[in-house]
Amino acid sequence: MRAILSGVHPKKGKQSLELELIDVPFAVENLAMIFMEKNALTSLCIPIHRRVRNNMVRLTIDAQKFTFEQPGQSEFSWEMYFTFNVEDQHYLLQVESEYVSDRHQLTLDSYFQFNSDAQDHALFDIHTQQTRTDFAINSINLTQDGLTVTGYSSINGEPLVNQTLFLENHATQTVYQYSDTTDLLRGIFSITVPVDNLTENGPFNVYIEYDFGQQHVRQRVILARPLAGQRVSQVQSGGQVVRISKTFNNGIAVETVPPVPLSAKVAAVGRKAGRVKNVVHRLNQKVNTRYMKWLFKKGHRPFDATTIIFESFGGRQVSDSPLAIYQMFKKLYPGFRFIWSVERETVPYCKANDIPYIVRRTTMWVRTMEKAQYWISNARFPAWVKKPKYLTYVQTWHGTPLKKLGLDIENVTMPGTNTAAYHRNFVQEANRWDALISPNDYSTQIFRSAFGFKNQILKVGYPRNDELINSTADDITAIKQKLNIPLDKKVVMYAPTYRDNQFAEKGKYTFELPFSLDDFQQRFGEDTVLILRMHYLISNALDVSAYGDFVYDLSSYPNISELYLVSDLLITDYSSVFFDYAYLQRPILFYPYDYHLYKDELRGFYLDYEKDLPGKIAQNEPDLLNGVAEYLQQPDMSNDPKFQKFYERFCAINDGLASLKVVNYVVHQIETQH
């Protein structure tokens, strides 16, 4: 027997749920729905009194009764179970779902959705403590008539009236106002803003005002979903182009582009030729990959001399734990042969630092990879890179997991793959690793489940963090001098993650700073500098040339541990960098400006983000600036109870000897195989 949530309908401020019962073998009675909250393990039981027809049943719930006071909890996820009796036996079925709802406002600062998990089981999710300054719309499009915005015209059954849309240019204080509202569908309003008369380039931000009960409300218009599928540009009658885009925090920006002059059109011909060149380059890459696959399938015999291949982040860097292990090997066992697998753009760095290398995707690279006895890498090799039977593969990985990994990612949105293929490839690659390095028990458990990993785990800590344990004050001074950072100034580092839903193309992601550098400089510029450390997958370089010696963009700096050492405060969001930075017992400030979108629509988290972090969470830019001011006055967190609890759980294992322990493991393998 199965119970399926097939529909949800609003009813006088409440929600009417329809369930379809399939394969009902007997007469059932005493029907009820049990809702179980996943985090607090609270339950609600609602009797079902109405059977509509055949095996359809219906019940009504009040979403506002599904929230409760729970310290640190602002989100509630309810699983749904259908319970019934057959004669004297009691049965319980988890409800499946064929219905996924849109986002529905419950109050000005809360909303709910009906979703389904990876097993297609129904979930009733409620999000509270949302910012009251945002209004989530359904869609936004540009047409010949103008900019059309659609949204719900009620909040939990109470109507919104006098909706008025505003386009505001904050630079010039110009405001365009429109209130010609129509009903697109029952419960959905539509406002079309004529844009032919926009006389400034913009950008214009979009706001809405309306009356709700006894309140007059003004909010920023946001779009929680991507712009994909919506029309984001339109040529107007005067030849200018109007465009819409999303800001870093889901706001809407409208701007106009003047008509394209003839000279620019001629220049575009050259750009098209460049694009043709890029297409040819990609075709050559595909042909080369096929050739590489063929070369890997040929038989190889190992080198006579013990050869160890190192690779970091797919050959883009000489860095991270592989570098720490390499340096320890060079000190203790210089008689072995060490070679770095690198991309061509990394070659100048290798030459300048006397690092032996081989360029990836070349014939010599295949031969060297296949004849080596050891691979040490912090990321996955392509699936077509064949691992010989005589080779030992040590995977250092590259961070303590905060975001879901591997099999634990229920919905993969990365370009160039899908969920099933991603899971399959991940497990196949992971089980080629003979040994996987773990920094703590928490990571070990996740690696086992997320990677489907069945081989050896070396719980020794990350070798890259040895530098954090062993560095002295003189070392830190030397690093600052190398980076030209004034010794008399404090250092704040901002190191965010990339977002899976902000990709520009396969392997490239975009990013926009979620705070004003001008405001940051005005408040802290006299005695503080700011380091920007973007994720290596971010494709768009940030232009900070206007900020002189206040902002340092060190995104491509190879050794992030040195950046940790010179920083007095770390600001991050969902990047796992804070697990490493915590070794220094210095303050960490979290700025998850898109937390609810990121948690719900992307990977999700292993930790309880609102309870388990070692520092404060800034909800908006004023919070961020105040948090920076506070933490710069508190440089040592060794007496902070919450921080120390985190430290004991995630950092206590690292004694500064992780690289030595990995070297000893490899040397033991070498000795036993001879």
XYZ file of C-alpha atoms in Angstrom:
674
model
C 0.000 0.000 0.000
C 1.193 3.525 -0.800
C 0.110 7.012 0.253
C 1.000 9.861 -2.117
C 0.641 13.597 -1.549
C -1.008 14.661 -4.788
C -2.162 18.209 -4.126
C -2.188 21.185 -1.742
C -4.808 23.948 -1.895
C -5.163 27.166 0.132
C -8.303 27.356 2.246
C -9.089 30.407 4.386
C -5.515 30.876 5.569
C -4.972 27.143 5.937
C -3.815 24.387 3.590
C -5.925 21.497 2.345
C -3.834 18.397 1.584
C -4.984 15.650 -0.775
C -3.604 12.112 -0.495
C -4.035 9.301 -2.978
C -4.018 5.780 -1.530
C -2.786 3.065 -3.880
C -3.116 -0.719 -3.581
C -5.398 -0.622 -0.554
C -5.840 -4.293 0.322
C -8.467 -4.048 3.079
C -10.984 -1.725 4.622
C -8.957 0.851 6.551
C -10.159 2.932 9.471
C -8.912 5.392 12.111
C -7.034 7.369 9.471
C -4.583 10.052 10.566
C -1.502 11.954 9.407
C 1.551 12.129 11.649
C 4.040 14.929 10.999
C 7.558 14.336 12.389
C 9.996 17.277 12.608
C 13.400 15.931 11.519
C 15.620 18.025 13.799
C 13.678 18.373 17.048
C 11.892 15.001 16.646
C 8.615 16.641 17.591
C 5.433 15.099 16.203
C 1.911 16.255 15.422
C -0.994 13.893 14.775
C -3.981 15.143 12.772
C -7.021 12.847 12.331
C -8.407 12.425 8.810
C -12.190 12.648 8.750
C -12.841 13.246 5.077
C -12.672 10.656 2.344
C -13.344 12.407 -0.980
C -13.853 9.540 -3.383
C -12.520 6.038 -3.895
C -9.078 6.096 -2.292
C -8.636 9.890 -2.086
C -8.514 11.480 1.355
C -8.194 15.086 2.442
C -7.140 16.915 5.596
C -6.647 20.557 6.510
C -3.629 21.909 8.376
C -2.675 25.307 9.762
C 0.961 25.947 8.815
C 1.395 28.461 11.643
C 0.999 25.631 14.169
C 4.027 23.821 12.741
C 6.587 26.196 14.233
C 7.640 26.326 17.856
C 10.251 27.889 20.099
C 13.485 25.933 19.812
C 16.795 27.680 20.594
C 18.888 28.060 17.462
C 16.237 26.630 15.128
C 14.610 28.805 12.487
C 13.742 26.107 9.962
C 11.387 23.189 10.367
C 11.272 20.169 8.087
C 8.345 17.830 8.692
C 8.223 14.292 7.362
C 4.713 12.982 6.740
C 3.358 9.553 7.750
C -0.068 8.078 6.983
C -1.369 5.905 9.809
C -4.417 3.599 9.854
C -5.904 0.464 11.360
C -6.871 -2.782 9.660
C -8.991 -4.672 12.173
C -6.841 -4.654 15.319
C -3.505 -3.988 13.587
C -1.970 -0.502 13.413
C 0.061 0.519 10.333
C 2.306 3.431 9.425
C 3.338 4.506 5.892
C 5.735 7.296 4.992
C 3.955 9.557 2.537
C 5.409 9.877 -0.943
C 5.077 13.034 -3.008
C 4.189 13.877 -6.560
C 3.665 17.504 -5.594
C 6.303 20.182 -5.089
C 4.894 23.575 -4.245
C 6.116 27.065 -4.905
C 7.300 29.262 -2.062
C 4.316 30.646 -0.099
C 4.625 33.464 2.422
C 3.197 32.507 5.794
C 3.963 35.868 7.436
C 6.169 38.781 6.440
C 9.179 36.908 7.827
C 8.340 33.238 7.188
C 7.355 31.017 4.293
C 6.626 27.357 3.584
C 7.087 24.879 0.762
C 6.095 21.293 0.107
C 9.065 19.361 -1.226
C 10.255 15.811 -1.721
C 13.538 14.216 -0.668
C 15.834 11.987 -2.733
C 13.542 8.998 -2.099
C 10.468 10.996 -3.221
C 9.107 11.167 0.325
C 7.029 14.239 1.127
C 8.465 17.085 3.226
C 6.681 20.109 4.636
C 9.351 22.784 5.110
C 8.797 26.028 7.020
C 11.386 28.820 7.155
C 11.098 31.439 9.874
C 13.153 34.492 10.905
C 13.480 35.612 7.285
C 14.342 39.207 6.562
C 11.213 41.352 6.425
C 12.782 43.566 3.776
C 12.509 41.072 0.880
C 9.561 40.221 -1.370
C 9.989 37.036 -3.412
C 8.416 37.247 -6.854
C 7.501 34.368 -9.175
C 9.034 35.693 -12.379
C 10.456 38.717 -14.141
C 10.626 39.195 -17.920
C 11.362 41.857 -20.499
C 8.956 42.190 -23.426
C 8.045 44.857 -25.972
C 5.599 46.231 -23.399
C 8.234 46.583 -20.702
C 9.404 44.872 -17.530
C 6.762 42.441 -16.249
C 6.873 41.230 -12.641
C 4.532 38.557 -11.256
C 4.000 37.538 -7.650
C 1.480 36.224 -5.154
C -1.237 38.690 -4.181
C -1.817 37.393 -0.659
C 0.068 36.238 2.412
C -1.498 33.164 3.981
C -4.883 34.087 2.588
C -4.816 37.783 3.547
C -4.779 39.980 0.418
C -2.115 42.475 -0.574
C -3.597 45.681 -1.958
C -2.305 48.777 -3.710
C 0.829 47.032 -4.991
C 3.215 49.625 -6.437
C 6.525 48.862 -8.140
C 9.530 51.206 -7.930
C 12.673 51.378 -10.046
C 15.275 53.346 -8.103
C 18.706 54.558 -9.185
C 20.549 55.079 -5.905
C 23.381 56.957 -7.582
C 21.130 59.700 -9.007
C 18.085 59.289 -6.709
C 15.883 58.885 -9.814
C 12.674 56.927 -9.108
C 10.143 55.450 -11.527
C 6.846 54.364 -9.967
C 4.122 52.068 -11.374
C 0.927 50.697 -9.860
C -1.055 49.388 -12.854
C -1.706 45.939 -11.377
C -3.575 43.129 -13.139
C -4.484 39.625 -12.024
C -2.509 37.138 -14.074
C -4.152 34.169 -12.368
C -6.247 33.894 -9.261
C -3.893 34.819 -6.450
C -1.144 36.043 -8.822
C -0.678 39.727 -9.649
C 1.240 41.175 -12.557
C 2.758 44.637 -12.989
C 4.265 45.791 -16.279
C 6.707 48.681 -16.095
C 7.224 50.631 -19.366
C 10.977 50.948 -19.838
C 11.124 52.975 -23.051
C 11.324 56.137 -20.976
C 14.311 55.074 -18.868
C 16.721 57.929 -19.555
C 19.627 56.669 -17.439
C 21.794 53.617 -17.822
C 21.246 52.462 -14.247
C 21.496 50.103 -12.592
C 18.006 50.489 -11.135
C 17.039 48.376 -8.139
C 13.467 47.125 -7.907
C 11.234 47.646 -4.848
C 7.576 47.006 -4.079
C 5.124 48.666 -1.691
C 1.696 47.391 -0.671
C -0.857 47.430 2.128
C -1.131 44.272 4.216
C -3.734 44.359 6.970
C -3.038 47.529 8.917
C 0.548 47.792 7.669
C 2.101 49.647 4.758
C 5.033 47.533 3.626
C 8.064 48.420 1.494
C 10.375 45.591 0.383
C 13.173 44.812 -2.020
C 12.100 42.565 -4.890
C 14.056 39.303 -5.015
C 13.969 36.221 -7.215
C 15.012 33.124 -5.270
C 15.313 30.889 -8.336
C 17.732 31.358 -11.265
C 16.871 33.587 -14.203
C 17.058 30.601 -16.547
C 14.026 30.407 -18.822
C 13.095 34.077 -18.395
C 13.667 36.821 -20.926
C 16.402 39.060 -19.535
C 17.070 41.473 -22.404
C 14.953 43.426 -24.858
C 15.729 45.952 -27.608
C 13.542 49.031 -27.195
C 12.134 51.305 -29.896
C 15.040 53.747 -29.614
C 17.589 51.004 -30.203
C 18.803 50.817 -26.619
C 18.884 47.425 -24.913
C 17.317 46.926 -21.489
C 18.743 44.110 -19.374
C 17.891 42.541 -16.055
C 20.283 40.630 -13.821
C 20.411 39.244 -10.298
C 22.602 40.733 -7.615
C 24.628 38.632 -5.172
C 21.719 38.557 -2.694
C 18.977 37.706 -5.239
C 17.914 41.298 -5.836
C 16.961 42.532 -9.307
C 19.032 45.088 -11.224
C 17.716 46.794 -14.375
C 20.016 48.722 -16.690
C 19.974 50.116 -20.214
C 22.699 49.826 -22.817
C 22.927 52.502 -25.539
C 22.504 51.470 -29.192
C 25.571 49.711 -30.592
C 27.516 51.982 -32.988
C 28.772 50.687 -36.320
C 32.389 50.552 -35.119
C 31.424 48.187 -32.313
C 29.541 45.968 -34.738
C 32.685 45.723 -36.867
C 34.697 44.833 -33.770
C 32.162 42.121 -32.980
C 33.186 40.367 -36.196
C 36.643 39.936 -34.690
C 35.167 38.550 -31.498
C 33.175 36.023 -33.482
C 36.406 34.915 -35.107
C 37.855 34.513 -31.621
C 34.907 32.360 -30.624
C 35.501 30.176 -33.678
C 39.093 29.803 -32.520
C 37.853 28.730 -29.080
C 35.571 26.131 -30.655
C 38.514 24.731 -32.606
C 40.540 24.642 -29.368
C 37.803 22.664 -27.609
C 37.621 20.215 -30.520
C 41.379 19.722 -30.275
C 40.995 19.051 -26.561
C 38.422 16.340 -27.257
C 40.681 14.693 -29.819
C 43.604 14.894 -27.379
C 41.513 13.335 -24.602
C 40.636 10.386 -26.816
C 44.322 9.950 -27.584
C 45.176 10.107 -23.865
C 42.571 7.429 -23.120
C 44.114 5.200 -25.745
C 47.611 5.734 -24.318
C 46.467 4.846 -20.794
C 45.110 1.537 -22.056
C 48.512 0.473 -23.372
C 50.584 -1.757 -21.101
C 53.233 -0.119 -18.892
C 55.875 -1.363 -16.475
C 56.951 0.590 -13.388
C 60.125 2.664 -13.204
C 63.077 0.934 -11.586
C 63.521 3.937 -9.249
C 60.710 4.668 -6.793
C 58.739 7.524 -8.375
C 56.074 9.582 -6.602
C 53.656 11.826 -8.529
C 52.151 14.848 -6.755
C 49.143 16.831 -7.982
C 47.113 19.665 -6.427
C 43.697 20.851 -7.626
C 43.975 19.200 -11.022
C 47.469 20.541 -11.696
C 46.540 24.198 -11.313
C 48.761 24.708 -8.272
C 51.754 23.370 -6.379
C 50.092 23.666 -3.007
C 48.030 22.223 -0.179
C 48.708 18.895 1.579
C 50.530 17.360 -1.428
C 53.056 20.205 -1.163
C 53.548 19.673 2.572
C 54.144 15.953 1.995
C 56.505 16.707 -0.916
C 58.538 19.096 1.226
C 58.810 16.518 4.017
C 59.862 13.849 1.544
C 62.541 16.189 0.133
C 63.939 16.703 3.627
C 63.904 13.071 4.724
C 64.155 10.958 1.558
C 65.742 13.019 -1.227
C 66.831 9.797 -2.958
C 63.313 9.074 -4.252
C 62.150 10.563 -7.535
C 59.475 13.275 -7.158
C 57.464 14.728 -10.054
C 54.578 17.205 -10.054
C 51.688 16.801 -12.500
C 50.795 20.361 -13.575
C 48.839 22.338 -16.124
C 50.896 24.287 -18.631
C 50.245 27.640 -16.911
C 51.878 26.288 -13.721
C 55.163 25.520 -15.498
C 56.754 28.982 -14.911
C 56.187 28.595 -11.154
C 57.821 25.164 -11.199
C 60.819 26.457 -13.139
C 61.237 29.461 -10.839
C 61.189 27.210 -7.754
C 63.220 24.300 -9.147
C 60.262 21.876 -8.902
C 60.385 18.807 -11.184
C 57.213 18.612 -13.283
C 55.405 16.957 -16.132
C 52.698 18.733 -18.143
C 49.271 17.128 -17.968
C 47.631 15.602 -21.044
C 50.885 14.961 -22.870
C 52.351 11.653 -24.026
C 55.162 11.948 -21.471
C 52.585 12.633 -18.746
C 50.743 9.381 -19.499
C 53.984 7.416 -19.513
C 55.161 8.967 -16.243
C 51.825 8.571 -14.477
C 51.540 4.921 -15.470
C 55.136 3.971 -14.597
C 55.159 5.697 -11.186
C 54.575 3.669 -8.035
C 52.722 6.354 -6.017
C 50.198 9.110 -6.663
C 49.543 11.757 -4.004
C 46.678 14.116 -4.878
C 44.089 16.308 -3.154
C 41.399 16.011 -5.852
C 40.066 13.436 -8.260
C 41.815 12.351 -11.442
C 39.692 11.962 -14.600
C 37.963 8.578 -14.710
C 39.865 7.634 -17.870
C 43.241 7.917 -16.099
C 44.040 4.262 -15.536
C 45.466 3.215 -12.181
C 47.998 0.356 -12.521
C 47.775 -2.568 -10.102
C 51.284 -1.918 -8.765
C 50.489 1.719 -7.852
C 49.475 3.094 -4.434
C 47.157 6.103 -4.579
C 47.110 8.392 -1.496
C 44.243 10.888 -1.481
C 44.781 13.836 0.862
C 41.418 15.494 0.061
C 41.200 19.255 0.576
C 39.006 20.152 3.526
C 36.839 19.116 6.441
C 33.328 18.711 4.987
C 30.747 21.361 5.775
C 28.724 21.067 2.574
C 27.313 17.729 1.440
C 29.679 15.587 -0.632
C 29.427 12.738 -3.108
C 26.529 10.402 -2.453
C 25.093 12.819 0.109
C 24.325 15.455 -2.553
C 20.729 14.680 -3.436
C 20.468 17.018 -6.410
C 23.635 17.788 -8.380
C 23.366 21.093 -10.311
C 26.934 21.279 -11.583
C 27.271 21.817 -15.348
C 28.307 18.857 -17.495
C 26.842 16.104 -15.315
C 23.693 14.862 -13.590
C 23.023 13.397 -10.159
C 23.220 9.704 -11.118
C 26.408 10.109 -13.174
C 28.036 12.272 -10.480
C 27.318 9.672 -7.770
C 28.524 6.801 -9.933
C 31.763 8.527 -10.960
C 32.461 9.669 -7.402
C 32.225 6.167 -5.927
C 34.273 4.617 -8.740
C 37.027 7.193 -8.301
C 37.004 7.071 -4.481
C 37.533 3.339 -4.383
C 40.686 3.690 -6.472
C 42.210 5.456 -3.452
C 44.298 3.080 -1.378
C 44.488 5.514 1.515
C 42.459 8.616 2.357
C 43.678 11.224 4.849
C 41.194 12.407 7.470
C 41.561 15.293 9.960
C 39.065 14.024 12.596
C 36.411 11.430 13.467
C 33.687 13.644 12.048
C 35.334 13.630 8.608
C 36.071 9.911 8.765
C 32.405 9.052 9.179
C 31.381 11.362 6.337
C 34.072 10.062 3.990
C 32.880 6.491 4.549
C 29.280 7.310 3.706
C 29.630 10.107 1.126
C 32.368 8.401 -0.894
C 31.196 4.828 -0.390
C 34.824 4.365 0.695
C 35.961 0.906 1.779
C 39.757 1.253 1.893
C 42.226 2.600 4.474
C 41.710 5.939 6.209
C 44.728 7.670 7.748
C 43.319 9.802 10.560
C 46.438 11.927 11.020
C 45.214 15.473 10.294
C 45.826 17.478 7.140
C 49.543 17.885 6.331
C 48.939 21.417 5.069
C 48.046 22.449 8.630
C 51.427 21.459 10.042
C 52.589 24.925 9.071
C 49.918 26.508 11.271
C 51.092 24.532 14.294
C 54.826 24.991 13.763
C 55.163 28.625 12.584
C 56.629 31.311 14.850
C 56.063 35.046 15.199
C 59.192 35.655 13.133
C 57.776 33.444 10.361
C 54.611 35.536 10.309
C 56.605 38.766 10.080
C 58.572 37.361 7.146
C 55.366 36.410 5.307
C 53.917 39.904 5.807
C 57.076 41.438 4.426
C 56.965 39.124 1.409
C 53.346 40.147 0.725
C 54.078 43.866 1.348
C 51.532 43.983 4.170
C 52.363 46.723 6.726
C 53.540 45.199 9.988
C 51.609 47.748 12.049
C 48.203 46.959 10.530
C 45.653 44.290 11.349
C 44.643 41.864 8.624
C 41.134 40.646 7.773
C 40.763 37.844 5.223
C 37.548 37.250 3.269
C 37.413 33.715 1.850
C 33.982 32.694 0.519
C 33.061 29.520 -1.323
C 31.714 29.309 -4.852
C 28.029 28.619 -5.414
C 27.015 25.577 -7.432
C 24.179 27.558 -9.035
C 26.364 30.476 -10.183
C 28.267 28.756 -12.955
C 29.158 30.584 -16.141
C 30.147 27.428 -17.992
C 31.496 23.988 -17.165
C 34.258 24.367 -14.584
C 33.844 28.137 -14.180
C 31.822 30.074 -11.603
C 31.066 33.740 -11.105
C 31.016 35.840 -7.951
C 30.148 39.349 -6.796
C 31.307 40.821 -3.492
C 28.365 40.884 -1.037
C 29.518 44.007 0.769
C 30.757 47.473 -0.107
C 34.532 47.871 -0.206
C 34.006 51.619 0.190
C 32.121 51.146 3.461
C 34.683 48.602 4.663
C 37.572 50.946 3.912
C 35.872 53.957 5.448
C 35.392 52.128 8.748
C 38.618 50.085 9.014
C 41.038 51.501 6.451
C 43.244 53.439 8.850
C 44.670 50.472 10.729
C 43.487 47.391 8.814
C 43.991 45.743 5.424
C 41.652 43.311 3.658
C 42.775 40.133 1.892
C 40.407 38.639 -0.696
C 40.775 34.917 -1.229
C 38.285 33.710 -3.848
C 37.753 30.009 -4.593
C 39.939 28.641 -7.388
C 36.821 27.837 -9.483
C 35.759 31.507 -9.602
C 36.206 32.671 -13.181
C 35.761 36.446 -12.908
C 38.677 38.434 -11.510
C 37.750 41.250 -9.136
C 39.083 44.706 -9.953
C 40.374 46.202 -6.697
C 42.899 48.589 -8.242
C 41.006 51.598 -6.873
C 41.713 50.514 -3.275
C 45.473 50.839 -3.361
C 47.213 49.247 -0.398
C 43.961 48.532 1.480
C 42.698 45.509 -0.518
C 44.959 42.607 -1.520
C 43.472 40.138 -4.013
C 45.477 37.005 -3.218
C 43.088 34.500 -4.771
C 45.850 32.897 -6.815
C 48.445 32.886 -4.027
C 49.505 29.231 -3.820
C 49.873 28.798 -0.053
C 46.673 29.672 1.793
C 48.245 28.621 5.108
C 50.510 31.663 4.921
C 47.424 33.830 4.463
C 45.878 32.256 7.567
C 49.027 33.012 9.533
C 49.054 36.745 8.708
C 45.287 37.197 9.266
C 43.859 38.430 12.553
C 40.279 37.610 11.534
C 38.676 35.309 8.981
C 35.349 36.107 7.273
C 33.756 33.236 5.377
C 30.387 31.709 4.584
C 30.225 28.009 3.660
C 33.842 27.385 2.724
C 35.606 24.740 4.789
C 38.549 27.132 5.311
C 37.307 27.916 8.826
C 38.072 24.349 9.974
C 41.757 24.968 9.217
C 41.858 28.563 10.412
C 40.476 27.434 13.776
C 43.856 25.810 14.528
C 45.152 29.328 15.178
C 42.390 29.987 17.744
C 41.706 33.381 16.225
C 38.204 34.835 15.645
C 36.025 33.690 12.737
C 33.018 35.678 11.509
C 30.429 34.042 9.258
C 28.611 36.033 6.586
C 26.086 33.691 4.873
C 24.197 36.380 2.990
C 22.246 33.779 0.938
C 21.983 31.119 3.638
C 18.401 30.015 3.090
C 18.750 29.767 -0.686
C 22.081 27.972 -0.403
C 20.871 25.508 2.205
C 17.578 24.683 0.506
C 18.476 24.654 -3.164
C 22.114 23.627 -3.215
C 24.149 21.098 -1.312
C 22.968 21.498 2.278
C 25.196 21.019 5.311
C 26.437 18.278 7.614
C 26.670 20.602 10.616
C 23.837 22.597 12.109
C 24.922 25.911 10.657
C 23.080 27.953 13.262
C 24.397 26.041 16.293
C 27.753 24.396 15.628
C 29.935 27.158 14.190
C 32.835 28.580 16.236
C 31.934 32.227 15.625
C 29.118 34.706 15.207
C 26.853 34.877 12.148
C 26.333 38.234 10.410
C 22.916 38.452 8.781
C 23.530 41.592 6.727
C 26.201 44.167 5.935
C 25.763 46.262 9.110
C 26.069 43.051 11.170
C 29.211 42.231 9.230
C 30.901 45.548 9.900
C 29.950 45.493 13.587
C 31.208 41.920 13.896
C 34.549 42.861 12.360
C 34.910 45.760 14.795
C 34.138 43.502 17.762
C 36.394 40.609 16.777
C 39.379 42.804 15.943
C 39.361 43.697 19.640
C 39.326 39.985 20.604
C 42.301 38.384 18.819
C 42.524 35.234 20.995
C 39.629 32.754 21.213
C 41.340 30.254 23.505
C 39.077 31.250 26.421
C 35.840 31.248 24.437
C 33.817 28.143 25.511
C 31.935 27.748 22.217
C 35.120 28.097 20.196
C 36.978 25.607 22.376
C 34.195 23.042 22.034
C 34.558 23.327 18.262
C 38.357 23.150 18.527
C 38.275 19.939 20.538
C 35.946 18.301 18.041
C 37.725 19.289 14.834
C 41.285 20.439 15.517
C 42.679 18.593 18.534
C 44.084 15.681 16.498
C 46.625 17.800 14.630
C 49.956 17.814 16.413
C 51.953 19.404 13.594
C 53.287 16.023 12.410
C 50.696 14.998 9.811
C 53.047 15.278 6.829
C 55.622 13.133 8.625
C 53.008 10.461 9.363
C 51.969 10.302 5.704
C 55.586 10.088 4.601
C 56.115 7.254 7.069
C 53.074 5.448 5.668
C 54.384 5.689 2.090
C 57.905 4.669 3.089
C 56.473 1.636 4.883
C 54.671 0.690 1.663
C 57.916 1.079 -0.277
C 59.841 -1.080 2.186
C 57.288 -3.888 2.260
C 57.095 -4.041 -1.524
C 60.848 -4.509 -1.987
